[in-house]
C-alpha atoms as one frame of an Amber mdcrd trajectory, in Angstrom:
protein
  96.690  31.869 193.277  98.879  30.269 196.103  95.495  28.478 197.929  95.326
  26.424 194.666  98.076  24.363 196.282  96.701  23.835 199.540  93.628  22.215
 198.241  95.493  19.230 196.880  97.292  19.331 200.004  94.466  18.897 201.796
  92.539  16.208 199.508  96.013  13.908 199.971  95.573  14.627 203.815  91.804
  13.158 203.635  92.896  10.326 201.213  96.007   9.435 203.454  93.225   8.620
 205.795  93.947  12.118 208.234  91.211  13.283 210.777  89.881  16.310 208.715
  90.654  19.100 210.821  94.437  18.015 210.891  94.001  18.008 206.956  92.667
  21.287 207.347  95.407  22.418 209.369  98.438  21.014 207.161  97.001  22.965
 203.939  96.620  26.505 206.687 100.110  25.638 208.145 101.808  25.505 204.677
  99.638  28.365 203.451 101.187  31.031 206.120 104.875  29.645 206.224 105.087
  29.505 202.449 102.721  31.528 200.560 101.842  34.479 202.880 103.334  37.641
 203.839 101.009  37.868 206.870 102.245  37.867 210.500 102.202  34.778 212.070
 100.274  36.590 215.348  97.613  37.737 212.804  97.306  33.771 211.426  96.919
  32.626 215.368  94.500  35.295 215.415  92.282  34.050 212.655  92.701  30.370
 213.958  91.343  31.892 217.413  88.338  34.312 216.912  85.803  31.802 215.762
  85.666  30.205 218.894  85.179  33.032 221.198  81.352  33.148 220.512  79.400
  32.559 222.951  76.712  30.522 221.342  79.639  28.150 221.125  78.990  27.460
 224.580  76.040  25.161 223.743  78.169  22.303 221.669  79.853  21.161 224.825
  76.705  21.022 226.866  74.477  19.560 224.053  77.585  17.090 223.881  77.486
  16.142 227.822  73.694  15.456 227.570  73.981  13.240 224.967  76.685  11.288
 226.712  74.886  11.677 230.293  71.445   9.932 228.196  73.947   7.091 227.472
  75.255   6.366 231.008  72.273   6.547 232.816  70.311   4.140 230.562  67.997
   7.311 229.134  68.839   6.884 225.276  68.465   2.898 225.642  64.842   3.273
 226.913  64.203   6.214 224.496  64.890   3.331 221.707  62.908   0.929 223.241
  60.119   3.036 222.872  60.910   4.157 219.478  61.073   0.222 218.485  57.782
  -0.247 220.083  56.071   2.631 218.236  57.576   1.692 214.641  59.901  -0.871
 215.135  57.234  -2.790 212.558  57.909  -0.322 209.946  60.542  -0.023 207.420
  61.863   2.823 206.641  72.044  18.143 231.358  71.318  18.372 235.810  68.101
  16.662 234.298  69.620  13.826 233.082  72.112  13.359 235.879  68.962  13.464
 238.194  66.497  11.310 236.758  70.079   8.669 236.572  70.946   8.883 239.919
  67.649   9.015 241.820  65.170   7.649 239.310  66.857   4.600 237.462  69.840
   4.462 239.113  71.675   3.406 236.770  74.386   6.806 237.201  77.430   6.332
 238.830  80.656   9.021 239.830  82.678   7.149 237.623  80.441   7.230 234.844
  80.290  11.032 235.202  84.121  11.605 235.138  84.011   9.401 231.772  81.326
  11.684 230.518  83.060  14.801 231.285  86.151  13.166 229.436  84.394  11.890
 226.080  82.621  15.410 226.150  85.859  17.374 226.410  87.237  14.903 223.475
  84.241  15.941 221.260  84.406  19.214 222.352  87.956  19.786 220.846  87.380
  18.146 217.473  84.216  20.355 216.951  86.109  23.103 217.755  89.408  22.296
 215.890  87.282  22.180 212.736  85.602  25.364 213.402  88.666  27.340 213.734
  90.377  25.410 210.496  87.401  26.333 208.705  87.039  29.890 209.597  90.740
  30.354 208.545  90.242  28.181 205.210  87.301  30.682 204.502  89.530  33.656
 205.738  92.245  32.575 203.373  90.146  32.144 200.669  88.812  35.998 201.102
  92.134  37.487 201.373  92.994  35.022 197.894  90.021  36.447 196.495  89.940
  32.179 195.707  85.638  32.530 195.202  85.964  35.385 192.449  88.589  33.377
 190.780  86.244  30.385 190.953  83.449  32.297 189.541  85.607  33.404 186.910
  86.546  30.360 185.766  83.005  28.182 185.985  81.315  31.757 183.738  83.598
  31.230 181.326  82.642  27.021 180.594  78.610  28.296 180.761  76.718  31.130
 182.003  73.620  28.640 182.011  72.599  28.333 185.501  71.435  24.832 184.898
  74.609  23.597 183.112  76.053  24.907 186.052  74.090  23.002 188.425  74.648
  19.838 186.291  78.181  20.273 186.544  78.126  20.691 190.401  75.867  17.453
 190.822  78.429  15.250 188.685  81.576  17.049 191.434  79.870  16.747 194.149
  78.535  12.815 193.413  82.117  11.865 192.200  83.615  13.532 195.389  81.509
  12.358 197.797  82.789   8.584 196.816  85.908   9.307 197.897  85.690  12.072
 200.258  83.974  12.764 203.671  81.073  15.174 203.494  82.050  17.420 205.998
  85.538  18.223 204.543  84.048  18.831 201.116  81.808  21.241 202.822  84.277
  23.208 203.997  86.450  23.267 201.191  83.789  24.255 198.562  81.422  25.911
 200.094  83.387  29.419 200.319  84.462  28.708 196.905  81.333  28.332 195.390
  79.213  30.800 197.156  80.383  33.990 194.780  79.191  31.148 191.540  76.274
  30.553 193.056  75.430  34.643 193.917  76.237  34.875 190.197  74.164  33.264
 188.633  70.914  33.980 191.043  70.209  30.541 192.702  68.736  30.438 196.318
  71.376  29.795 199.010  68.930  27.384 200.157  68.086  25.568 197.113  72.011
  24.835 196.369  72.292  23.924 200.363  70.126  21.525 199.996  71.300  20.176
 196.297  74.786  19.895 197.902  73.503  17.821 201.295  71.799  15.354 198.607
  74.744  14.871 196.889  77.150  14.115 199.606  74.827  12.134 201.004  74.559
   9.827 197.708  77.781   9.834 198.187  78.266   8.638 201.388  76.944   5.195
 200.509  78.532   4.689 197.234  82.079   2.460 196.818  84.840   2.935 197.135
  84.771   4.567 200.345  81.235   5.658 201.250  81.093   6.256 204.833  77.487
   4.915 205.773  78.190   2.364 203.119  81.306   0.853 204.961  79.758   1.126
 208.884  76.269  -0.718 207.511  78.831  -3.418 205.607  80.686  -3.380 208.430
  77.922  -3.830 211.152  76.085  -6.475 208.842  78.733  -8.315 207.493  77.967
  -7.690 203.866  80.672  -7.490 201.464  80.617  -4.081 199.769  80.150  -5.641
 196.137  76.418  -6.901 197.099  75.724  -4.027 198.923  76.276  -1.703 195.795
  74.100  -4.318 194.068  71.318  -4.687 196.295  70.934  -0.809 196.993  71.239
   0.425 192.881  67.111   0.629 192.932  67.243   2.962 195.821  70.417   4.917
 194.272  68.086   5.075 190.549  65.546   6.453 192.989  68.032   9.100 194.840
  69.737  10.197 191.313  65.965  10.595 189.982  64.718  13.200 193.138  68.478
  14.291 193.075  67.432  16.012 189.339  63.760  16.990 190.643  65.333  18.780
 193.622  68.097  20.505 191.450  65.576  21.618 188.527  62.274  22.125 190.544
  63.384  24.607 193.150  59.871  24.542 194.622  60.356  21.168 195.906  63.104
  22.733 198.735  62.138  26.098 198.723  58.149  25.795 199.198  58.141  26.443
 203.008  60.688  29.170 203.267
């Protein structure tokens, strides 16, 4: 039961305001110096594999476009049109060419920043990838998901209890956590609870990106709820008391989503 202390570990990381995959990496780090028997090559090992696939090889280059679109004055113009269309309404070598030749707007230096800011990106992606495959390996080898499963049968074996229980941790963690990081943390965990009890991996995907997106714009530390205050100058008091229609709204199609699995399951 040793990974039950590198969970809290990890949560103090994220609340000490640590980048998440550094979080991640404190909680593995402790895990194999303290708690584990298992080689230290073998831990490298795990930290390593996940990134060796080669459909990995698209994040940097989906990355580079993205930043390329930027530079040479392609993303601004795909705005302007998007404004034009519905601005009313509420609610790679192509790039580089059309820059330099077309608009003009691409420079060398602008491509040496590019190349930079994508090999930044490019690291952090992949520095979470490989803490995450070792959380989940850890949590294997711990046998952490049966021992979760064990414990949530024994408060209910009503499915629905069960998913009434997971909205209320996943809305109350999503106020103070980042969505990715909880993710990553309780996703392996709960995958042998949800087998269990016979929901559709889909259905609970969805019920948990609802959540944590709820949560992302709820005080005290929402994430989308601090950028819009942020951008807009709004203190975060009359944000939270403008936006409670919208969040009545949310909670109500949060239930309908969780209890009517037809509603995310209908075109798979």
């Amino acid at each position: 039961m040793s990974w039950l202390l590198i969970i809290p570990l990890m949560i103090v990381c994220l609340f000490l305001n640590i980048r998440v995959y550094l979080a991640m990496f404190i909680g593995i780090i402790a895990y194999f110096l303290f708690f584990s028997s298992v080689p230290i090559e073998i831990a490298v090992q795990r930290l390593i594999a996940p990134t060796q696939s080669p459909s990995l090889l698209a994040i940097p280059f989906f990355i580079l476009l993205g930043t390329l679109m930027s530079y040479t004055g392609i993303a601004e113009r795909i705005l302007h049109i998007a404004n034009v269309l519905v601005g009313k309404m509420r609610g790679g070598l192509g790039v580089l060419a059309i820059g330099f030749f077309i608009y003009r707007e691409m420079r060398i230096s602008h491509v040496v920043k590019a190349l930079g800011e994508t090999a930044r990106a490019t690291a952090s992606v992949m520095l979470v990838i490989m803490a995450s495959a070792a959380l989940g390996w850890i949590f294997s080898m711990e046998h952490a998901g049966v021992a979760v499963a064990n414990f949530v049968t024994s408060l209910t074996e009503n499915k629905y209890m069960f998913l009434l229980i997971i909205n209320i941790l996943l809305l109350t963690l999503g106020m103070f956590l980042e969505g990715n990081a909880i993710l990553l943390i309780l996703v392996p965990l709960l995958k042998p609870v949800v087998e269990h009890f016979g929901i559709d991996p889909v259905h609970f995907g969805i019920i948990m990106i609802f959540n944590l997106s709820i949560g992302a714009f709820t005080p005290p530390v929402g994430t989308v709820m601090l950028l819009v205050c942020n951008i807009t100058q709004v203190s975060v008091g009359n944000f939270f008391k403008q936006s409670l229609p919208l969040l009545a709204a949310l909670l109500l199609m949060l239930m309908l989503v969780t209890y009517i699995p037809a509603i995310s399951l209908f075109l798979v």
